[in-house]
Short mmCIF file of C-alpha atoms in Angstrom, two decimals:
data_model
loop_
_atom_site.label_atom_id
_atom_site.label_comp_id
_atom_site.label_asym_id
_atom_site.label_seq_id
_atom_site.Cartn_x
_atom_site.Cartn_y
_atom_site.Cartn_z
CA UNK H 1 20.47 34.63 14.10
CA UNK H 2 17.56 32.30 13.45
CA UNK H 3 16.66 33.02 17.78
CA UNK H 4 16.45 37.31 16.51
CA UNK H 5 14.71 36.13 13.60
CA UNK H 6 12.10 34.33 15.54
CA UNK H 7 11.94 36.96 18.44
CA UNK H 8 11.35 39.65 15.44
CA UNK H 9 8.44 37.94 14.16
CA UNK H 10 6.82 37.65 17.61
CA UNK H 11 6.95 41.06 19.09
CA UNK H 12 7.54 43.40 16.25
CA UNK H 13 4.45 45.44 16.78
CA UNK H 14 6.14 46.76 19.64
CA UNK H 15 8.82 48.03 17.81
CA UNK H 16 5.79 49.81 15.08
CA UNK H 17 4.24 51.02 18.13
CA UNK H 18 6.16 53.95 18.93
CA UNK H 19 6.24 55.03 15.86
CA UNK H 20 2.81 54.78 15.48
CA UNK H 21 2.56 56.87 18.55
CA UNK H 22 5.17 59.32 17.51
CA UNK H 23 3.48 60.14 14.06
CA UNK H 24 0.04 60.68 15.83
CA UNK H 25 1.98 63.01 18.21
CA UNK H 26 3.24 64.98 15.38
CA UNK H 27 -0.09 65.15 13.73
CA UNK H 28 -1.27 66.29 16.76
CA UNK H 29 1.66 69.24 17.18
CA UNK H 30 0.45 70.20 14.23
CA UNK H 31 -3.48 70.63 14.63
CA UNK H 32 -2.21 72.72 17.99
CA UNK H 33 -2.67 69.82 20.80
CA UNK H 34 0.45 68.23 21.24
CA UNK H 35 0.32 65.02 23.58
CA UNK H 36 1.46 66.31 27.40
CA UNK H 37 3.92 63.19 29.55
CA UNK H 38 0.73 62.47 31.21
CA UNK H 39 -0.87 61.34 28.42
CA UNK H 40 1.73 59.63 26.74
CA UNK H 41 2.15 57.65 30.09
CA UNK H 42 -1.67 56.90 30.29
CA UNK H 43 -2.68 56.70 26.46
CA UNK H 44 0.12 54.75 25.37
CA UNK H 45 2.86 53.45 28.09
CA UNK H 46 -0.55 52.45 30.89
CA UNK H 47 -2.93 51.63 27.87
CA UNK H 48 -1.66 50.41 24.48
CA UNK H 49 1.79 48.92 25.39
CA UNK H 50 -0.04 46.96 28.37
CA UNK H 51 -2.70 45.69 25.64
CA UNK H 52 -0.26 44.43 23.40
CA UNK H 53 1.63 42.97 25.53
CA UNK H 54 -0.79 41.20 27.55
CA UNK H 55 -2.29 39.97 23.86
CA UNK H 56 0.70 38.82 22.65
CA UNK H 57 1.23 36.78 25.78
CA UNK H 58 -2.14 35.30 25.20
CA UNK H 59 -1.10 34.65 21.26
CA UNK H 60 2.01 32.80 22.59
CA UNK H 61 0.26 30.27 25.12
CA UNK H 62 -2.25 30.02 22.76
CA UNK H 63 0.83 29.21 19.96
CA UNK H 64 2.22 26.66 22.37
CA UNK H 65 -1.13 25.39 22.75
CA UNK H 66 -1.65 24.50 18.76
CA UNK H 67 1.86 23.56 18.58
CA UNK H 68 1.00 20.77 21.70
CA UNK H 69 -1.99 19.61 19.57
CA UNK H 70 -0.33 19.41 16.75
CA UNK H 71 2.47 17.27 18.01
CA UNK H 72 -0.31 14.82 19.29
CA UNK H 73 -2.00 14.52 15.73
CA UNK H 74 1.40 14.03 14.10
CA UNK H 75 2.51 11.18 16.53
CA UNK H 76 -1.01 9.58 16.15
CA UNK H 77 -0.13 9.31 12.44
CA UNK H 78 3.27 8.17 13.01
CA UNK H 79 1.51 5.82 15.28
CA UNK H 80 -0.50 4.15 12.91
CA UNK H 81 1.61 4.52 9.65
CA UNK H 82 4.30 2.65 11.64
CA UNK H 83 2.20 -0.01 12.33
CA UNK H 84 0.59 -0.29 9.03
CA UNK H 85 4.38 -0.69 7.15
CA UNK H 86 4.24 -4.61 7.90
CA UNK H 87 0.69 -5.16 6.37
CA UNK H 88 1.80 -3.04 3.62
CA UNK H 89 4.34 -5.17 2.94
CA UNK H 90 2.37 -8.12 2.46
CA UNK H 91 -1.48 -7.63 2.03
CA UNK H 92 -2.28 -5.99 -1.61
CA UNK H 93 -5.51 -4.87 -0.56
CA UNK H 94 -6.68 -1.03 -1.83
CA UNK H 95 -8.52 0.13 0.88
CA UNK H 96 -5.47 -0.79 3.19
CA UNK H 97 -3.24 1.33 0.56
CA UNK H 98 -5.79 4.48 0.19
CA UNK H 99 -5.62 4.43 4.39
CA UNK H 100 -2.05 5.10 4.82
CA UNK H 101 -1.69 7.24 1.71
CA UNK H 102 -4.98 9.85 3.06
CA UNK H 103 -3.22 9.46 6.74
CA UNK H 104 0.36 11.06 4.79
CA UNK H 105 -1.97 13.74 3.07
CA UNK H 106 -4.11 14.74 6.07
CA UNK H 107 -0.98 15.27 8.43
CA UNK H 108 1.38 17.40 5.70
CA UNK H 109 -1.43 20.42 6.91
CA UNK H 110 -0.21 19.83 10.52
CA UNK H 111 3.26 19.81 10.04
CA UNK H 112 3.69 23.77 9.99
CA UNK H 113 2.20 23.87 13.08
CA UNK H 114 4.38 21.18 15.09
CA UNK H 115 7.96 21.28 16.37
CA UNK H 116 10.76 21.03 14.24
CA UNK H 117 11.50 17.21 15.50
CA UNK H 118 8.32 15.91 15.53
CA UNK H 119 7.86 17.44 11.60
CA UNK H 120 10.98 15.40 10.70
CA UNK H 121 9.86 12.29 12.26
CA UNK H 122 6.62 12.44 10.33
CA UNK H 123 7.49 13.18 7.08
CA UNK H 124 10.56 10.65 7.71
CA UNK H 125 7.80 8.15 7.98
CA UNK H 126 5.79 9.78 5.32
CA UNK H 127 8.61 9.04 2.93
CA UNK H 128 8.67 5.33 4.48
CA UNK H 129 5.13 4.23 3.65
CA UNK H 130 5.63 5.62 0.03
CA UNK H 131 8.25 3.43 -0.88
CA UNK H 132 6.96 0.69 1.37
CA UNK H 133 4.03 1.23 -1.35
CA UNK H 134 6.07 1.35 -4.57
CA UNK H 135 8.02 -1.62 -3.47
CA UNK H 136 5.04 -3.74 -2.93
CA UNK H 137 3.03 -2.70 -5.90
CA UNK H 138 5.74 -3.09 -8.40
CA UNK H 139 7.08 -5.84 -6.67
CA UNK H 140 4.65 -8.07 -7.33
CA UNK H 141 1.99 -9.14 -9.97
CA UNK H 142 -0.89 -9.60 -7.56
CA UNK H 143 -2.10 -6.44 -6.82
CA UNK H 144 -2.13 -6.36 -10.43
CA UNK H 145 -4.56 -9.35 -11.08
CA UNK H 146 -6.43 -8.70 -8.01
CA UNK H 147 -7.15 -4.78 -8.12
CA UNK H 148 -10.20 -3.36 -10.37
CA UNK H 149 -9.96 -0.81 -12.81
CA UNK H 150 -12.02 1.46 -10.64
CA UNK H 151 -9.68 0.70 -7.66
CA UNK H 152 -6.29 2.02 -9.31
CA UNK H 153 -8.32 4.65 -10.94
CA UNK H 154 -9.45 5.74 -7.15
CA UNK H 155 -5.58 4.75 -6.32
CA UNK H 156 -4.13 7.55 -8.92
CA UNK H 157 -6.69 10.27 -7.32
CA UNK H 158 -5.57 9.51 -4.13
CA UNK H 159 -1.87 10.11 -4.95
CA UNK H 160 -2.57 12.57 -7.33
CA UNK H 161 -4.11 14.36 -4.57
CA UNK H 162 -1.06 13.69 -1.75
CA UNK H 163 0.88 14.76 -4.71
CA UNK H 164 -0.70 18.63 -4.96
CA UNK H 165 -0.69 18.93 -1.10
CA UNK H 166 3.21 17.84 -0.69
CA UNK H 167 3.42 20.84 -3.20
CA UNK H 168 1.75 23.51 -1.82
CA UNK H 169 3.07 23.05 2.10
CA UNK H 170 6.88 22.69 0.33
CA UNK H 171 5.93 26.55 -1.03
CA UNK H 172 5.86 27.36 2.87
CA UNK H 173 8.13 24.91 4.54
CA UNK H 174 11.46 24.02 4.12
CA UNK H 175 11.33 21.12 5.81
CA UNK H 176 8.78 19.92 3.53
CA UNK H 177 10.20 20.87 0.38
CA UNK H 178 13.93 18.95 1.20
CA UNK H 179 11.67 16.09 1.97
CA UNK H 180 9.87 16.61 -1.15
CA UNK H 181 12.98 17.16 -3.22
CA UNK H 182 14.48 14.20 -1.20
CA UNK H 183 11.92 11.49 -2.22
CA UNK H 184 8.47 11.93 -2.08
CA UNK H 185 8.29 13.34 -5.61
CA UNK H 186 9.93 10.44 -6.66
CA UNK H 187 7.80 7.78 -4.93
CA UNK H 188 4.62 9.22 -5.69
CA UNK H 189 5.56 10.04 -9.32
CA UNK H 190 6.57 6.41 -9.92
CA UNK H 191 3.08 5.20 -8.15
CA UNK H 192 1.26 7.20 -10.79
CA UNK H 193 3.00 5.18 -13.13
CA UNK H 194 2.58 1.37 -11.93
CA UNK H 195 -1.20 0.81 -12.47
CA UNK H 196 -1.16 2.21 -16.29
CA UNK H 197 3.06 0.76 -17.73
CA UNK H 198 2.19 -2.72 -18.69
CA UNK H 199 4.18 -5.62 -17.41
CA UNK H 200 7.21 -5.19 -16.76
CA UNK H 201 9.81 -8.61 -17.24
CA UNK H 202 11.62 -7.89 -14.38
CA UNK H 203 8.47 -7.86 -12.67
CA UNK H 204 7.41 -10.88 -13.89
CA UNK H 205 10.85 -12.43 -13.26
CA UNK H 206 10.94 -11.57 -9.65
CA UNK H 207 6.99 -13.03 -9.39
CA UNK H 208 6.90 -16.39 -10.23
CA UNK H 209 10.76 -16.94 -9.34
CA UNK H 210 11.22 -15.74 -5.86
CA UNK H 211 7.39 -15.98 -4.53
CA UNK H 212 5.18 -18.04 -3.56
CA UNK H 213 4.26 -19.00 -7.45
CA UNK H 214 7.36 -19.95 -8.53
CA UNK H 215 8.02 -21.36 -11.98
CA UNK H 216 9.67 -24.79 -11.58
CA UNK H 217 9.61 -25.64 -15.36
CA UNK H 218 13.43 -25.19 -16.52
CA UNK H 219 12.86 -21.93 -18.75
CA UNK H 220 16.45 -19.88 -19.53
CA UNK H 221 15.50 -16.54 -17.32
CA UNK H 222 18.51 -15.19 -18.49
CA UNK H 223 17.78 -15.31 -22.25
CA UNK H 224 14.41 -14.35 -21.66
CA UNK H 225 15.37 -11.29 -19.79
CA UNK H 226 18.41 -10.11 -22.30
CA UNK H 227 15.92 -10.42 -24.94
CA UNK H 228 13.58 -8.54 -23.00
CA UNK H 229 16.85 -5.61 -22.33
CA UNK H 230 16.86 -5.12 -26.00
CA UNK H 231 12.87 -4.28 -26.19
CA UNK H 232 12.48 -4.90 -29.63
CA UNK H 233 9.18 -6.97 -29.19
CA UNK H 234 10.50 -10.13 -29.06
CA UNK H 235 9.54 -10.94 -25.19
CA UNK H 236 6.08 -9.13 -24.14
CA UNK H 237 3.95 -9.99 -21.30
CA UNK H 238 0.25 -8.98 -21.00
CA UNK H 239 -2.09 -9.88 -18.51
CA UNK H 240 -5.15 -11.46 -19.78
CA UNK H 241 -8.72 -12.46 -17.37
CA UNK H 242 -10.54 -14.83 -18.51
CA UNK H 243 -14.31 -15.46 -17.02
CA UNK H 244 -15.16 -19.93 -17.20
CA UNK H 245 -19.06 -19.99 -17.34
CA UNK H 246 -20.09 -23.17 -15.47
CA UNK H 247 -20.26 -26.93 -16.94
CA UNK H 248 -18.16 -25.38 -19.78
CA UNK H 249 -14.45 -26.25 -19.52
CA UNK H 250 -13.78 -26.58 -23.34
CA UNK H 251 -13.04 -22.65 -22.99
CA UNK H 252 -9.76 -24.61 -21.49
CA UNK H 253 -8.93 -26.35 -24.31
CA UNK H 254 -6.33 -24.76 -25.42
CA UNK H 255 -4.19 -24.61 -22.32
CA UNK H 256 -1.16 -27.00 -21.98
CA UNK H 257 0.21 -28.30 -19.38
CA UNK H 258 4.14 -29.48 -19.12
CA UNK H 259 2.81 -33.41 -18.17
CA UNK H 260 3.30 -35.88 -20.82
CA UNK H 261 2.01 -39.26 -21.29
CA UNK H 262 2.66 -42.24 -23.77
CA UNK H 263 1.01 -43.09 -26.83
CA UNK H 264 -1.47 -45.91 -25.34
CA UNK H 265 -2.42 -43.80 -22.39
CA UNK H 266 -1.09 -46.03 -19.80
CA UNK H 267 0.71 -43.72 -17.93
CA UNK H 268 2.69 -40.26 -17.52
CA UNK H 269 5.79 -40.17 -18.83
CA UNK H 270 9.62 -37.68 -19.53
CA UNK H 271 9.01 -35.02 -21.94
CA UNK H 272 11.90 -36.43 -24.27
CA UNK H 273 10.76 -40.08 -24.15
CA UNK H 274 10.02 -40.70 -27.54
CA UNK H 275 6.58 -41.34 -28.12
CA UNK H 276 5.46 -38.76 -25.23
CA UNK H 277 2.33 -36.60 -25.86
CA UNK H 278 1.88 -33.40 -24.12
CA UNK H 279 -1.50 -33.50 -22.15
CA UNK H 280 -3.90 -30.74 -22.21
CA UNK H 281 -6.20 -29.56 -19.27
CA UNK H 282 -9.61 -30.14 -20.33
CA UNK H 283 -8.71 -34.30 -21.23
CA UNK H 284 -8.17 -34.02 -17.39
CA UNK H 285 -11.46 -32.90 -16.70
CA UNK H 286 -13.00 -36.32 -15.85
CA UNK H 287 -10.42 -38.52 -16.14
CA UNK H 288 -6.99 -37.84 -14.74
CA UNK H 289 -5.54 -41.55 -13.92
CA UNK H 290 -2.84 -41.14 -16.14
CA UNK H 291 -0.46 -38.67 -14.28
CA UNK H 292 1.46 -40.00 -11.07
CA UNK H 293 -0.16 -40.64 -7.99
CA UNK H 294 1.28 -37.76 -6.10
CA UNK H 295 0.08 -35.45 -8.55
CA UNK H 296 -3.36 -36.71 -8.55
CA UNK H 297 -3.36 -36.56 -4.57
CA UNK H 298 -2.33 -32.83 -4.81
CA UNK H 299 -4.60 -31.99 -7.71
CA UNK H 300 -7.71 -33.54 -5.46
CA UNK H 301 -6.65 -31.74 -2.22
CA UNK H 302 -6.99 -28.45 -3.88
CA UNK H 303 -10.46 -29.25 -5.27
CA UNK H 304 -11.79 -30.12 -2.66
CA UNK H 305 -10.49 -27.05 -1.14
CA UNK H 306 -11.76 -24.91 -3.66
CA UNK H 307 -14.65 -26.04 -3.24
CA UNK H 308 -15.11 -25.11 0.53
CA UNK H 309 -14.52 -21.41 -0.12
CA UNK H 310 -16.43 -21.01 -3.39
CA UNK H 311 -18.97 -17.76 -3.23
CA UNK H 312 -20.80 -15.78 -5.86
CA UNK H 313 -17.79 -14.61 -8.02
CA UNK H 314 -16.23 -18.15 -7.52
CA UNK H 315 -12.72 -18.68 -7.33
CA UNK H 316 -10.00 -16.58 -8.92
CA UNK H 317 -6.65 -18.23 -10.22
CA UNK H 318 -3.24 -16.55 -10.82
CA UNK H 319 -1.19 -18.51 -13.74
CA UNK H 320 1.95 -17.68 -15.66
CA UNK H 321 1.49 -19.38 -19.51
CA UNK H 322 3.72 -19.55 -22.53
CA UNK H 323 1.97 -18.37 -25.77
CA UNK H 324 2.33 -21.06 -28.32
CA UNK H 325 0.12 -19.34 -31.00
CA UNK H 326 -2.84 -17.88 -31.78
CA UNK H 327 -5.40 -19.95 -29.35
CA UNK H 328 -2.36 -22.35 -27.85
CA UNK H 329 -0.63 -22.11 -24.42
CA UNK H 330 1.76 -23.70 -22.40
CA UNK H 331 0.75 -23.47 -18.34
CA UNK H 332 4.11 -22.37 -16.59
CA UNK H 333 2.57 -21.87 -12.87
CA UNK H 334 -0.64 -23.22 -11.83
CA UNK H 335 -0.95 -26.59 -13.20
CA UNK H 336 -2.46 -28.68 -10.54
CA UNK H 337 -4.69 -25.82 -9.44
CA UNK H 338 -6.02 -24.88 -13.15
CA UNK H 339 -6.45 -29.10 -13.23
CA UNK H 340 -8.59 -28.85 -9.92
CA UNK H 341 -10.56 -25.48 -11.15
CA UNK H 342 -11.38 -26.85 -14.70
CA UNK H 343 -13.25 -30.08 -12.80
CA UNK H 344 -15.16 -27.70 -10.37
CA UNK H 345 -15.85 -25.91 -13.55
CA UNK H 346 -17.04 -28.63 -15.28
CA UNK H 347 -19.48 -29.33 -11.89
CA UNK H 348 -21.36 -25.86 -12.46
CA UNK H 349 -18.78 -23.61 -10.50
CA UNK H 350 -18.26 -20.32 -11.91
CA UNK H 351 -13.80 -19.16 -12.36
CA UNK H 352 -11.68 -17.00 -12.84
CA UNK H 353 -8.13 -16.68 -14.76
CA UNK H 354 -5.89 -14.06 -14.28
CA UNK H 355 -3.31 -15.12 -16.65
CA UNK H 356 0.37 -13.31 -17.22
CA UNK H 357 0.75 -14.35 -21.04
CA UNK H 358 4.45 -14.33 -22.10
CA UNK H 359 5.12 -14.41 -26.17
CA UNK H 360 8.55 -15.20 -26.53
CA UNK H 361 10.28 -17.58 -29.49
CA UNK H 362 9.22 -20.96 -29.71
CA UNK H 363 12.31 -22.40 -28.62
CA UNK H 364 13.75 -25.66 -26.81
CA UNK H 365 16.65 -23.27 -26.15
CA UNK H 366 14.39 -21.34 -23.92
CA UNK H 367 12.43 -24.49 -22.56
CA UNK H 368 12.97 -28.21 -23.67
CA UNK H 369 9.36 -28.99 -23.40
CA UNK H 370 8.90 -26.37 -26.56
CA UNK H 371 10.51 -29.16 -28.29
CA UNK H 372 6.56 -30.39 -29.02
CA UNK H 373 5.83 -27.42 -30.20
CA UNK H 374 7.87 -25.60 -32.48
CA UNK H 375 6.18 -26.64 -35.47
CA UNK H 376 2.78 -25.90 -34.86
#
């Protein structure tokens, strides 16, 4: 059935043909000059039946043609959107993102045009790259601190775009609209939605516990995150950037970190040794003999690393803090490198924090180290 189907739409002019001819013929009987056999056989077997014939043999090659071309687009595309699925997975960057989403738009107009396989294959791959996307961006806090407001702005065009053209080639294909039923509407409605939903805890969770910034402070995940099921404001997370202006580190000053030290400064000490004093960054600003050697070894390796790739916008730093109150925070992630940045900052360098703020209760039962804390 489908075979007659596709014959029919091929060659049914010459089934209107001799009808055509056979109305004409009567119209002609009519006026008094009725066609004779010789001029049927000349005026329409010799002349218009070899014409449309011969035309619609051109039409076909030329079909076969366009449907060749097309095939060689489409498995360009697949080409490179194949290739691009393992930097998608792992580099953040926009214009990386906006490349493989344009390459899905820009082949869903070739698709009608290919064979049946090679339109599965692509939008197969289409439909890989989008989630390759949404897993990545919501995934992941980074390309959250590190994209602009104009690039998720230019991010929510471009999908919003891919978005109307899925739609209007699923009007005319079926192919496209069971792949657009069967997950790109989906994936591209839930990419709309990760640059403007604020944090969400699982994200956050999944961050700084299973990356490369992993929380080693001993907080309760899974009190945080049942509080955070119930989403009655008692855990929020909001993302905060903060811009150090050079020689001034006392912007610092309210940032904690989970080190400790005795009452006579002599040394670093347990968080529940009895006279221990939590330190904050900015008394580590020129002075920082009082935490372990190790730590000081690590703290200096990364400024002086810092300070072999600082540039114009200076250097950018991801942490994870602990709201304490109003202007008070506990540093979760990030402590020797916010220790390093604050004494290039002191030195005239220029920084930038890109914190992920988490209010939750004041509670040791959350994190022993909130034992200094819980009463202002």
């Amino acid at each position: 059935m489908p075979r007659a189907r596709s014959l029919w739409t091929e060659y049914w002019p010459l089934a209107v043909l001799p009808l055509a001819a056979g109305a004409m013929d009567l119209f002609l009987w009519w006026r008094g000059e009725p066609w004779s056999w010789s001029d049927w056989a000349s005026s329409f077997g010799l002349g218009a039946v070899t014409t449309m014939i011969v035309g619609m043999l051109l039409a076909r090659r030329q079909g076969n043609i366009q449907e060749a071309l097309a095939d060689l687009e489409l498995t360009e595309k697949v080409a490179y959107l194949t290739f691009s699925l393992s930097q998608l997975r792992v580099a953040g960057a926009p214009e990386l993102t906006y490349r493989a989403l344009y390459d899905c738009r820009a082949g869903l107009s070739l698709v009608p045009l290919a064979r049946r396989p090679m339109q599965e294959e692509y939008l197969r791959t289409v439909s890989r790259v989008l989630e390759t996307i949404t897993d990545r961006l919501s995934s992941s806090l980074r390309s959250r601190a590190q994209w602009t407001h104009d690039d998720w702005s230019d991010f929510a065009s471009v999908v919003g775009t891919l978005r109307e053209t899925a739609v209007f080639h699923a009007r005319k294909s079926k192919i496209v609209a069971a792949h657009w039923a069967g997950g790109i509407d989906t994936r591209t409605r839930e990419l709309l939605r990760i640059g403007t939903d604020p944090v969400p805890f699982d994200v956050f969770r999944a961050h700084f516990t299973e990356g490369a910034d992993r929380i080693r402070t001993t907080l309760d995940w899974e009190a945080l995150s049942e509080m955070a099921r119930r989403d009655d404001g008692t855990v929020r997370l909001s993302m905060i950037t903060t811009e150090l202006t050079p020689y001034r580190p006392a912007a610092l000053e309210g940032y904690h970190a989970p080190w400790y030290r005795d009452a006579s400064w002599s040394g670093e000490v347990a968080y529940d040794q009895h006279d221990a004093v939590p330190i904050r960054h900015t008394e580590l600003v020129t002075d920082f003999s009082v935490l372990k050697i190790d730590r000081r070894l690590r703290i200096g390796a990364l400024r002086d690393q810092y300070a072999t790739r600082l540039d114009d916008q200076g250097v950018s730093l991801i942490l994870a803090t602990y709201a304490l109150g109003p202007d008070r925070f506990l540093v979760l992630d990030g402590n020797h490198r916010l220790t390093a940045l604050a004494q290039l900052v002191a030195k005239g360098c220029p920084a930038r924090l890109i914190e992920f703020r988490l209010t939750a209760p004041v509670s040791p039962a959350i994190l022993p180290d909130l034992i200094h804390y819980r009463t202002g």
